[in-house]
Coordinates of C-alpha atoms in Angstrom, one line a residue:
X333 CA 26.5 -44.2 22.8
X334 CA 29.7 -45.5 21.3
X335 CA 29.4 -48.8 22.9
X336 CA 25.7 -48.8 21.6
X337 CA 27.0 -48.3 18.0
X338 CA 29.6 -51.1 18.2
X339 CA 26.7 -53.3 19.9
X340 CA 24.9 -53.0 17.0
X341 CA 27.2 -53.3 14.4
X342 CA 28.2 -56.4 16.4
X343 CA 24.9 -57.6 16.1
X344 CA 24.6 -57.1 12.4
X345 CA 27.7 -58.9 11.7
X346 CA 27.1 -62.1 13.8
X347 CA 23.6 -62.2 12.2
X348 CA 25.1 -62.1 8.3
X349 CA 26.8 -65.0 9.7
X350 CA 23.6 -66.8 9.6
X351 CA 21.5 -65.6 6.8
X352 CA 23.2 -68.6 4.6
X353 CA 21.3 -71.2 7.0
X354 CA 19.0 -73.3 5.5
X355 CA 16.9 -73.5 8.8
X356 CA 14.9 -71.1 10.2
X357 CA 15.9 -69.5 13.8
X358 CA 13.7 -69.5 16.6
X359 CA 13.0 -65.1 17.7
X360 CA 15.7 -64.8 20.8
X361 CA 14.0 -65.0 24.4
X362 CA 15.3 -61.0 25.1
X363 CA 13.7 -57.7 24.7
X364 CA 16.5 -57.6 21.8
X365 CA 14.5 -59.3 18.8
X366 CA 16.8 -60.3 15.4
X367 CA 14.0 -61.0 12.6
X368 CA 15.7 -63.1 10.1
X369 CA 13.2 -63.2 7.0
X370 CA 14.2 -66.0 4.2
X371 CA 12.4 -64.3 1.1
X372 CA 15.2 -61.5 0.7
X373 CA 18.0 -62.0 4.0
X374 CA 16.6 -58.6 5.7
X375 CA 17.3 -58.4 9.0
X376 CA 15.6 -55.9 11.4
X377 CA 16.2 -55.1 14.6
X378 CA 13.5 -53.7 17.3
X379 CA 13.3 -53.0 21.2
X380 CA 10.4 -52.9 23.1
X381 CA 11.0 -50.6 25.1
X382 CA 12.2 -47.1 25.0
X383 CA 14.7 -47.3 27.7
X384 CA 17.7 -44.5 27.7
X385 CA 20.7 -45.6 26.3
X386 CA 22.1 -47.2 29.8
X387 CA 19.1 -49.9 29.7
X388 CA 19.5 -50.1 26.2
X389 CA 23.2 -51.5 26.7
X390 CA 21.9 -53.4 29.5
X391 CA 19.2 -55.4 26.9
X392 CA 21.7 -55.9 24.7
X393 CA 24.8 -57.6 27.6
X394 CA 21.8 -59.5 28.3
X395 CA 20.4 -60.8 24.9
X396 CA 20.4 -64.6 25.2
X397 CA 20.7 -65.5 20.8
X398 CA 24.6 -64.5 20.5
X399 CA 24.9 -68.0 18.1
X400 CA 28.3 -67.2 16.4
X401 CA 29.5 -67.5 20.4
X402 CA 27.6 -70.6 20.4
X403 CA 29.7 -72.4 17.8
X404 CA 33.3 -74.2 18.2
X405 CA 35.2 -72.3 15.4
X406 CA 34.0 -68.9 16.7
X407 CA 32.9 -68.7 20.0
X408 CA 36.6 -67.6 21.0
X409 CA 37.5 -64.5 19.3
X410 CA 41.3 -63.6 21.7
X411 CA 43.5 -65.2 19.0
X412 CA 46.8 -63.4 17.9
X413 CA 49.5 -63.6 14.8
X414 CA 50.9 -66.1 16.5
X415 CA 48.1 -68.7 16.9
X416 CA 47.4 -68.1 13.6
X417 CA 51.0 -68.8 12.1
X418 CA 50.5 -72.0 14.7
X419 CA 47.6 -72.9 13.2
X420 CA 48.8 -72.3 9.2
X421 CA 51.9 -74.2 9.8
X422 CA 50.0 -77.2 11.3
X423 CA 47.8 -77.4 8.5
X424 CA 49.7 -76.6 6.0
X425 CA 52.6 -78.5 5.7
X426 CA 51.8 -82.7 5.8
X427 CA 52.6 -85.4 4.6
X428 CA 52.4 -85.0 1.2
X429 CA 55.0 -82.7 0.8
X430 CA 57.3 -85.9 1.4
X431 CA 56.2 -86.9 -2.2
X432 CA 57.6 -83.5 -4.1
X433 CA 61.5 -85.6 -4.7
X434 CA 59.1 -87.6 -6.5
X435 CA 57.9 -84.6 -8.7
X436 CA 61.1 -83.4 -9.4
X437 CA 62.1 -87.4 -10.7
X438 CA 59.6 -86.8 -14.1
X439 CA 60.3 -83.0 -14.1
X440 CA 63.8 -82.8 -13.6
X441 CA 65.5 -79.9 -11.5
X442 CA 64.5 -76.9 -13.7
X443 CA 61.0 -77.7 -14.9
X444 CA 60.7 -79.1 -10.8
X445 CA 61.9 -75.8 -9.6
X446 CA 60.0 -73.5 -11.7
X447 CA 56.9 -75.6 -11.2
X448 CA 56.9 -75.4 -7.5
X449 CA 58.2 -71.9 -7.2
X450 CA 54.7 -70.8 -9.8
X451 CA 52.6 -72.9 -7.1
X452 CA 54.0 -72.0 -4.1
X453 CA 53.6 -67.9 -5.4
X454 CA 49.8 -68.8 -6.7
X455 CA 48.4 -70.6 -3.8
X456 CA 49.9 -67.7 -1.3
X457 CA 48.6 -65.2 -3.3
X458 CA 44.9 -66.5 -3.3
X459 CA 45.6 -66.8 1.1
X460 CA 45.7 -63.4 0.4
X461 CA 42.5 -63.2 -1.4
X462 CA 41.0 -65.2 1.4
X463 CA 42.1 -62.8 4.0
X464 CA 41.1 -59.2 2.5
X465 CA 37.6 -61.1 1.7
X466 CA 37.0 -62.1 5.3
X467 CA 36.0 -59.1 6.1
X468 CA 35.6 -57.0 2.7
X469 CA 31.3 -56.3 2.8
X470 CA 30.4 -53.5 5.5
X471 CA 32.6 -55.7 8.0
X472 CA 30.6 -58.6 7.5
X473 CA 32.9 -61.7 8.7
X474 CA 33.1 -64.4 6.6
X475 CA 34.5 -67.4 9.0
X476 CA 33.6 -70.1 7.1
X477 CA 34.7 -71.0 3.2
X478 CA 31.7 -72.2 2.3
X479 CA 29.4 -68.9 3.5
X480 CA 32.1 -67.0 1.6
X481 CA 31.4 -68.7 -1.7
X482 CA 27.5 -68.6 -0.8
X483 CA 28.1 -64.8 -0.6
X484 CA 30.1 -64.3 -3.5
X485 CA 28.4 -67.0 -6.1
X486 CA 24.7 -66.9 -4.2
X487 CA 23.3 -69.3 -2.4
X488 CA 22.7 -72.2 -4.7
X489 CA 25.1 -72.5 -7.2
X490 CA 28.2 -71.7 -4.1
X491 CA 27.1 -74.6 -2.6
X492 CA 27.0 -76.8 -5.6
X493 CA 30.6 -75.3 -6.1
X494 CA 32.3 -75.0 -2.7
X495 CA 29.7 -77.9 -0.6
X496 CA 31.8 -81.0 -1.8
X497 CA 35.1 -80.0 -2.0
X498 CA 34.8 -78.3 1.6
X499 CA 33.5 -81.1 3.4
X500 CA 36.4 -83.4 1.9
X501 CA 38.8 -81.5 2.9
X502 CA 37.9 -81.6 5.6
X503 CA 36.2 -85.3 6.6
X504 CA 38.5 -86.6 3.7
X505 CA 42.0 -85.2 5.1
X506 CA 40.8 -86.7 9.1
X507 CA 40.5 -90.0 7.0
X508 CA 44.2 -89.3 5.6
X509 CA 45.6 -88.7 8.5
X510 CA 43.9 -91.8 10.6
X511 CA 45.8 -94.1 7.8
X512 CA 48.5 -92.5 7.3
X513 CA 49.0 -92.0 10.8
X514 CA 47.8 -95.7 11.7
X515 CA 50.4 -96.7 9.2
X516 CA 53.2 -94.9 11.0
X517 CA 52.2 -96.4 14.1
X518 CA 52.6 -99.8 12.6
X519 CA 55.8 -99.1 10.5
X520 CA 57.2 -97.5 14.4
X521 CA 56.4 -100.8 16.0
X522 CA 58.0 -103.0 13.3
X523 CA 61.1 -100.7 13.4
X524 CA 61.4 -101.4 17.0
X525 CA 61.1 -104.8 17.2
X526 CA 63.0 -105.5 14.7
X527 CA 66.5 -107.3 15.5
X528 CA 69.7 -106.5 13.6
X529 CA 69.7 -109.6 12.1
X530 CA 66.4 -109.2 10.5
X531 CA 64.2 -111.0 12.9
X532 CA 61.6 -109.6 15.2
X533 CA 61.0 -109.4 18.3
X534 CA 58.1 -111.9 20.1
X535 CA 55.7 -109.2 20.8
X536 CA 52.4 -109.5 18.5
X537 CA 51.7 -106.7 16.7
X538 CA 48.0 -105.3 15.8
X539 CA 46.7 -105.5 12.9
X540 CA 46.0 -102.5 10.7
X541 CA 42.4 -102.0 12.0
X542 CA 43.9 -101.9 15.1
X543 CA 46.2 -99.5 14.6
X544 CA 43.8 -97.3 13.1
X545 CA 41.3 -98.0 15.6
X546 CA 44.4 -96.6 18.4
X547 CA 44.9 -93.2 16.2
X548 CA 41.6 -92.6 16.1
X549 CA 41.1 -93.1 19.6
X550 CA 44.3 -90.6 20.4
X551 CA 42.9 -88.0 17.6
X552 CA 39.3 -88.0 19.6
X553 CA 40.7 -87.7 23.0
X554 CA 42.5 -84.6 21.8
X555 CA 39.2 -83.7 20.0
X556 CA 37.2 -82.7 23.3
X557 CA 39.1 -79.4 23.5
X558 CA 36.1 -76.9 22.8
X559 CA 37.3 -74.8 20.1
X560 CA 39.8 -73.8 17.5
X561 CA 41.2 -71.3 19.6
X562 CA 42.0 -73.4 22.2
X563 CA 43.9 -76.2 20.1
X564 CA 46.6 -73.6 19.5
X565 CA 49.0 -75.3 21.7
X566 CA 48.2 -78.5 19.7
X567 CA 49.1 -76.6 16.8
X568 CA 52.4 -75.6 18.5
X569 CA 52.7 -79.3 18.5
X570 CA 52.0 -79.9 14.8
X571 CA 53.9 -76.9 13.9
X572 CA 57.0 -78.1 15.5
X573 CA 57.0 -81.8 14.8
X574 CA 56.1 -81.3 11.2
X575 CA 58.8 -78.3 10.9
X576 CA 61.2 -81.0 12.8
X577 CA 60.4 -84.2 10.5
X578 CA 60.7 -82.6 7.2
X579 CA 64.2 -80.8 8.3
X580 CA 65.4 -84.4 9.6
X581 CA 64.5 -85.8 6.3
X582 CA 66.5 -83.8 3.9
X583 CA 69.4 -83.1 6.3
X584 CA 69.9 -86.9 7.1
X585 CA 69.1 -87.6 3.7
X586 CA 72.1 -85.6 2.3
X587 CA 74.3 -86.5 5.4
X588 CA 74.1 -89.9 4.6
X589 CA 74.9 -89.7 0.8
X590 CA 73.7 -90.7 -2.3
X591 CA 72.9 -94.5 -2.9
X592 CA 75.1 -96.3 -5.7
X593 CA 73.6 -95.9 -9.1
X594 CA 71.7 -92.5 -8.5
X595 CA 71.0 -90.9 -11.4
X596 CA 69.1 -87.3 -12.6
X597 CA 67.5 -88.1 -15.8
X598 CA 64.1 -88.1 -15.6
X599 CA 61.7 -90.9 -16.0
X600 CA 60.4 -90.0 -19.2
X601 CA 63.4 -91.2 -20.7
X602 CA 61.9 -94.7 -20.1
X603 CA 57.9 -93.4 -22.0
X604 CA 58.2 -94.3 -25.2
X605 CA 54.1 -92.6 -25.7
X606 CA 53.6 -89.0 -26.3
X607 CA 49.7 -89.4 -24.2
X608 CA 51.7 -91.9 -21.5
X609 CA 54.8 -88.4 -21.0
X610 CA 52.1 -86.0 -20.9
X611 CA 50.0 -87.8 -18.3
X612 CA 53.4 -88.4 -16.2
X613 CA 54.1 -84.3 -16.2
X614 CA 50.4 -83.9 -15.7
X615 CA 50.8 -86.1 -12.7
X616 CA 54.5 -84.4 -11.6
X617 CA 52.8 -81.4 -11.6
X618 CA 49.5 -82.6 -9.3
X619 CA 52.0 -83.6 -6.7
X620 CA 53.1 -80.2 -6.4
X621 CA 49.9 -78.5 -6.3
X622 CA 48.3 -81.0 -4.2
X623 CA 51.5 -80.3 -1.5
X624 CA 49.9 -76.7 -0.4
X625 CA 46.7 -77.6 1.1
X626 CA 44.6 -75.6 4.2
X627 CA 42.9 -73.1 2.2
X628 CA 39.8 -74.6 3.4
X629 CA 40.4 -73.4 6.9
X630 CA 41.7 -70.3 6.5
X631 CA 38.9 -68.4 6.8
X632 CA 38.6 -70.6 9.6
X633 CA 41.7 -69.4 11.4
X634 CA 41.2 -66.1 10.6
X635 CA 37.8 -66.3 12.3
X636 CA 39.4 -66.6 16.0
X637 CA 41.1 -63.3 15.2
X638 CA 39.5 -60.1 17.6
X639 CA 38.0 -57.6 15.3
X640 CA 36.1 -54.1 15.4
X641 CA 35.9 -51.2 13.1
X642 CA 39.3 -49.7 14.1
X643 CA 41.1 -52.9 14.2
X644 CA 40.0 -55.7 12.1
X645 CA 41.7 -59.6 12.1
X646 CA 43.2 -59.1 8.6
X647 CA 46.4 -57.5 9.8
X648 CA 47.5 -59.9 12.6
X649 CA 46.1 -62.8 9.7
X650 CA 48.6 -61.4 7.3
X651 CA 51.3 -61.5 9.8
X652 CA 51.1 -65.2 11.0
X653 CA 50.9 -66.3 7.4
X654 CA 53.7 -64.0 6.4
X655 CA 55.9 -65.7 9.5
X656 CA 54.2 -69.3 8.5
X657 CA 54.6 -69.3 4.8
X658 CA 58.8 -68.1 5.5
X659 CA 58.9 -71.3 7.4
X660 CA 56.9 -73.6 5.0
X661 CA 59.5 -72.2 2.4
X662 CA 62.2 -73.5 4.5
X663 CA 60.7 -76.9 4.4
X664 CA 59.3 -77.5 0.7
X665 CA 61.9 -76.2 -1.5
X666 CA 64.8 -78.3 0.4
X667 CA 62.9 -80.9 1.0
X668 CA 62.1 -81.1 -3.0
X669 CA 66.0 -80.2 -4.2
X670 CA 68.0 -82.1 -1.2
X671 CA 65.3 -85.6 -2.4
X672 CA 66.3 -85.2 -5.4
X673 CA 69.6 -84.7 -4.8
X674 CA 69.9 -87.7 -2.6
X675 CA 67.8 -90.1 -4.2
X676 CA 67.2 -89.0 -8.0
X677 CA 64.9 -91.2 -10.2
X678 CA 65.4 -94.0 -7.4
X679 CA 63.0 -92.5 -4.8
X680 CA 59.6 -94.6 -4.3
X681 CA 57.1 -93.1 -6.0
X682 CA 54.1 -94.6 -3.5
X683 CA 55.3 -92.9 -0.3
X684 CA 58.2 -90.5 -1.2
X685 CA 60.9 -89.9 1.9
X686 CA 58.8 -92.2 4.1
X687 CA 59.6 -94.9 2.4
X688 CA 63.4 -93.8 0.9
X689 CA 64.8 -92.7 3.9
X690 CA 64.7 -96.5 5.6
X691 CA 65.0 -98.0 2.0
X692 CA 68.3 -96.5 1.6
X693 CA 69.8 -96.0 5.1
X694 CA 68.5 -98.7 7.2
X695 CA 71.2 -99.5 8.0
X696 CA 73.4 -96.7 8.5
X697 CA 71.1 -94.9 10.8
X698 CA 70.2 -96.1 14.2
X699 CA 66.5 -97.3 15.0
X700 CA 66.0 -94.6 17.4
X701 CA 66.8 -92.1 14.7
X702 CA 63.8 -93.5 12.4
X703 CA 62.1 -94.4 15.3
X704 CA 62.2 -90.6 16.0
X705 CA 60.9 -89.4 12.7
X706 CA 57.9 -91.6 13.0
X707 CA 56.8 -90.3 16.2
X708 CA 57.2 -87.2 14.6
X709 CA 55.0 -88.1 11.8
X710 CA 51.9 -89.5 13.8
X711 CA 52.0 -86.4 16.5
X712 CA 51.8 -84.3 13.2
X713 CA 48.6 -86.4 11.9
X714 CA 47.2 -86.2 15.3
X715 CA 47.5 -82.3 15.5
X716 CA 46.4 -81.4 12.2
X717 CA 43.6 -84.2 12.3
X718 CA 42.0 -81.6 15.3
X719 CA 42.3 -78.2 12.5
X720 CA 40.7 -80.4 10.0
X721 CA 37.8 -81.9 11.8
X722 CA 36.7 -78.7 13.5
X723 CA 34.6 -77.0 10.5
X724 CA 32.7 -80.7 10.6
X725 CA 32.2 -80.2 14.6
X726 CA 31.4 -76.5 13.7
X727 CA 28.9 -77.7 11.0
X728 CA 26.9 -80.4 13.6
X729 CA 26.8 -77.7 16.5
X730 CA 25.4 -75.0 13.7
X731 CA 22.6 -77.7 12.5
X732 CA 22.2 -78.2 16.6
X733 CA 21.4 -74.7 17.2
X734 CA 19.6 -74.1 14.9
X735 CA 16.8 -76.3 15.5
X736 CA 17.3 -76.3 19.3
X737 CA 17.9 -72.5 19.7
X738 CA 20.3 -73.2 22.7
X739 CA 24.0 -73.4 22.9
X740 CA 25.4 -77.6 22.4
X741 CA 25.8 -78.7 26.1
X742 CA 29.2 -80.8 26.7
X743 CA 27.5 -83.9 26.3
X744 CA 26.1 -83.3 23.4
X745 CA 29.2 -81.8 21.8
X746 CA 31.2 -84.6 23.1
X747 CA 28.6 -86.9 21.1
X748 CA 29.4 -85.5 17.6
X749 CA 33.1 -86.0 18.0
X750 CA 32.7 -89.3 19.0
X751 CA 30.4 -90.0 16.1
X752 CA 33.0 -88.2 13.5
X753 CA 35.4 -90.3 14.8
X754 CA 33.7 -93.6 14.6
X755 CA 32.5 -92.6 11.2
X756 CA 36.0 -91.5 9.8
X757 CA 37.7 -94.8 11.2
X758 CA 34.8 -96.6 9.4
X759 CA 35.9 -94.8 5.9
X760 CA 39.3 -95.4 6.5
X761 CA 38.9 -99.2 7.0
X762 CA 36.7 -99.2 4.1
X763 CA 38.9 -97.7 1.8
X764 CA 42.4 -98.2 3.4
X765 CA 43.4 -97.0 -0.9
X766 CA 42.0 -93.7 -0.2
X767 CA 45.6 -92.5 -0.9
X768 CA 46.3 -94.0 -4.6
X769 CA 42.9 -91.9 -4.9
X770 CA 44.5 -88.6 -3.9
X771 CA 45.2 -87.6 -7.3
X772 CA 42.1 -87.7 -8.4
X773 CA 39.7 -86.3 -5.5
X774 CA 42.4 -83.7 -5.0
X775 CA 42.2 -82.6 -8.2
X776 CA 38.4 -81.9 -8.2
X777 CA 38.6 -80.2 -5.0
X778 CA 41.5 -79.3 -3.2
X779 CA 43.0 -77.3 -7.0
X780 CA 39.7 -75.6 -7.3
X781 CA 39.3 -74.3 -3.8
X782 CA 42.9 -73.2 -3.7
X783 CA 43.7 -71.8 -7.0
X784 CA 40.4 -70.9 -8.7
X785 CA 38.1 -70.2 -6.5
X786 CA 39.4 -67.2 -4.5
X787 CA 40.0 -65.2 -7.7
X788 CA 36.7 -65.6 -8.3
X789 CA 35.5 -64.8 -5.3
X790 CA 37.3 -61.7 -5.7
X791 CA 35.9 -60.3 -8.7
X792 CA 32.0 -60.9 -7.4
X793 CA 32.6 -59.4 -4.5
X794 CA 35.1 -56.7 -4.3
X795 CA 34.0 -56.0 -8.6
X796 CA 37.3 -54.3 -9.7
X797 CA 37.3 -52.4 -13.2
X798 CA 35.6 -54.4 -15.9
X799 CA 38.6 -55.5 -18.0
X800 CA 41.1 -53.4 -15.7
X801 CA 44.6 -55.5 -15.0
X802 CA 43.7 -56.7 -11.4
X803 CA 39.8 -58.2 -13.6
X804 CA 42.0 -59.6 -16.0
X805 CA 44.8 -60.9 -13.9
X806 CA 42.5 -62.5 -11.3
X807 CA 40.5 -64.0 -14.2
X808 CA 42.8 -65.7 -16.4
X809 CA 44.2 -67.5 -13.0
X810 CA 41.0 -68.2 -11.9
X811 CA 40.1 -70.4 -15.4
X812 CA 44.0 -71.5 -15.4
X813 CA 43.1 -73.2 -11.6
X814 CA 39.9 -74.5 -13.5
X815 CA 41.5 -76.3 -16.3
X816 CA 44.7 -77.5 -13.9
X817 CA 41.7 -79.0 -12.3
X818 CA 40.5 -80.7 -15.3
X819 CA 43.8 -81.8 -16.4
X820 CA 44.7 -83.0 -13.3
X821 CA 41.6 -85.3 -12.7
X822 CA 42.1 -86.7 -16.7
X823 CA 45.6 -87.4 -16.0
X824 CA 44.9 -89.6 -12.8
X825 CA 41.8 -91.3 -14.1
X826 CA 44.4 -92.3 -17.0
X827 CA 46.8 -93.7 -14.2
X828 CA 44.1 -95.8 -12.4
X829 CA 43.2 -97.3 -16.0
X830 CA 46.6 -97.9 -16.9
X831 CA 48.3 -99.1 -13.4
X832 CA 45.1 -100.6 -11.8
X833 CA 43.8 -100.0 -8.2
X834 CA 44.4 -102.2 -5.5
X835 CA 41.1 -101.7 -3.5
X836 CA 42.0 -104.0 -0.7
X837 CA 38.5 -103.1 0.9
X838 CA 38.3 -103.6 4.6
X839 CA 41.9 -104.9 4.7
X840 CA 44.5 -101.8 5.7

């Protein structure tokens, strides 16, 4: 009769998963019928026949609708604390954290340090809030961000909030990557053929659509892996390279010395405008925040986690981001002090260490060694490109299933990611700029989602004391991520009106 009880509390929890669908679900082919009415999200459960309790566990093994085991971010639950910290680490750190020396060039080293020590304690915090609301409503799993928000906010207005900025993070960061790590690939090439003398080598290079066209051909390969849970050894991958590039950075970087002329006072020095210093802090400050990202998928991650009444996910979850984030530490804050350190005001401000690091020591380093890094950069693009994509796979197969009734076969799966692919090479090569945009689309989704959002998901759902401390607390940080938002999207739209914005369309 125990095993009954979990059956059926297993039931009800896969079936809350679905109650935010917009379609409606064909009635399962089993004597096990799951009525899912739209007017008010009952759900009733009947058998036809009045079997003893043997049968009955027998009807339920046998029940053909299980369609949270159907989809790619959930249909393996055998995680641990270790695939998660795997899969936090690869998404996590990126890319952009190679721009925080850059931050710390308008801030200086106190305001920089303060700054990215109050966004580094804010964004873990809200993980946090993500992880106790995974599972916070009569053990109703929430593995997706956006069902979450539907939960908390109701069904309408959470998907006006959380629709957007979810499926950019997502779609938007597999863009990111493909030119970023396109890029790489083409800056690797040119490092290699390059002579000592300055010449290069007779070998043709690709162009940049070509090089795009290669990533993204890599990235979709990798793609046919079926689910989350299975990429954790990609996310080993990610993990280690990115954990590996960023160290290489700052430690070569102060190996090598400062360049002549380095100097620590910040660039507004050189603003002569009040409006044009404030937009420059404003700015400072977005590259911080905009350097934690992956809050969209951890609800995600947490969702290949085993869990039951005795044992739910959110312990081993706390436990892989406690061991990520102590690693993610390691990388950030020396990565932001060491920069600065090494390059001052003089670091580029369009690319950070990927572009100092060769400016400055090209010639003091050997072309293996910055060879190195990049392969280190693109396998991190192409690792993190697979955590990214997979709530968009997850999304197709959940529209798939629900009109079908059937679980995706292979060929159909393999179908969607090929069409993601093509469609986020297309974007790319459309708007090869996408980056000089990052400001600005970050700021209207990536802040919300990961400093606003959560704290208001936690007061709608979990309803502390009206006025209480934690109400209080997790309101004023929730409206604080709200108007960071704000001023974070006014501050870039400034820039772009100011400095222009090379749209070099079709032409990476």
């Amino acid at each position: 009769m125990g095993k009954v009880a979990d059956e059926s509390e297993y039931l009800r929890t896969e079936v809350a998963l679905l109650q935010f669908s917009d379609a409606n679900f064909k009635s399962p082919l089993s004597p096990l019928f799951i009525h899912i009415h739209d007017d008010d999200h009952q759900t009733t459960t009947s058998f036809d026949s009045e079997s003893d309790p043997s049968s009955q566990q027998q009807q339920q093994n046998e029940q053909q609708h299980p369609k949270d085991e159907w989809l790619p971010l959930t249909e393996s639950r055998n995680g641990n604390a270790y695939y998660a910290a795997f899969h936090i680490l690869n998404s996590n750190i990126g890319f952009q954290a190679l721009m925080l020396p850059v931050a710390f060039a308008t801030l200086g080293w106190i305001w920089g340090s303060v700054c990215l020590s109050i966004a580094f304690t804010w964004q873990l915090y809200t993980i946090y809030l993500l992880i106790e609301l995974h599972e916070s409503v009569s053990g109703k799993r929430q593995s997706r961000y956006l069902f979450l928000a539907m939960s908390a906010f109701g069904e309408r207005l959470g998907k006006v909030a959380a629709l957007f900025p979810v499926m950019y993070l997502s779609g938007g960061s597999c863009v990111m990557f493909i030119i970023t790590g396109g890029g790489t690939m083409k800056l690797l090439f040119k490092t290699l053929c390059e002579n000592h003398n300055g010449t290069t080598c007779g070998a043709h290079s690709l162009s940049g659509v070509e090089w795009f066209l290669v990533f993204t051909c890599l990235a979709i390969l990798i793609a046919q892996l079926p689910n989350l849970n299975s990429m954790a050894a990609v996310s080993l991958v990610g993990a280690v390279v990115s954990i590996s590039y960023c160290t290489l950075f700052w430690s070569l970087s102060v190996k090598k010395g400062r360049p002549m002329g380095v100097s620590y006072n910040t660039t507004l020095v050189q603003q002569e405008s009040t409006l044009v210093k404030i937009s420059d802090i404003l700015n400072a400050i977005g590259i911080i925040v905009l350097a934690f990202r992956g809050h969209n998928v951890v609800l995600e991650i947490q969702g290949t986690l085993p869990s039951n009444l005795k044992e739910t996910s959110k312990e081993p979850m706390r436990r892989g981001v406690t061991i990520s984030y102590i690693l993610i530490a390691m990388c950030v804050f020396p990565l932001s002090i060491a920069g600065f350190w090494a390059y001052g005001n003089q670091i580029p401000s369009d690319r950070g260490f990927l572009t100092a690091f060769p400016q400055f020591h090209k010639h003091e380093v050997t072309k293996f060694s910055i060879g190195a890094i990049y392969v280190l950069v693109i396998l991190h693009c192409l690792s993190s490109f697979q955590v990214y994509a997979m709530p968009v796979f997850d999304n197709l197969e959940l529209r798939y299933t629900t009109l079908k009734n059937k679980k995706c076969p292979r060929i159909v799966r393999t179908c969607f990611r090929l069409l993601f692919g093509g469609f986020t090479f297309f974007i790319a090569v459309t708007f090869p700029f996408l980056p000089s945009l990052g400001a600005l689309i970050g700021g209207m989704t990536l802040v919300p989602l990961t400093y606003a959002y959560p704290c208001f998901m936690w007061l709608a759902i979990k309803k502390p004391r009206t006025k209480g401390i934690v109400w209080c607390f997790n309101l004023v940080l929730g409206c604080l991520g709200m108007v960071l938002s704000v001023l974070l999207v006014a501050a870039a739209i400034r820039t772009l009106a100011d400095k222009g914005l090379n749209a070099n369309f079709f032409k990476p």
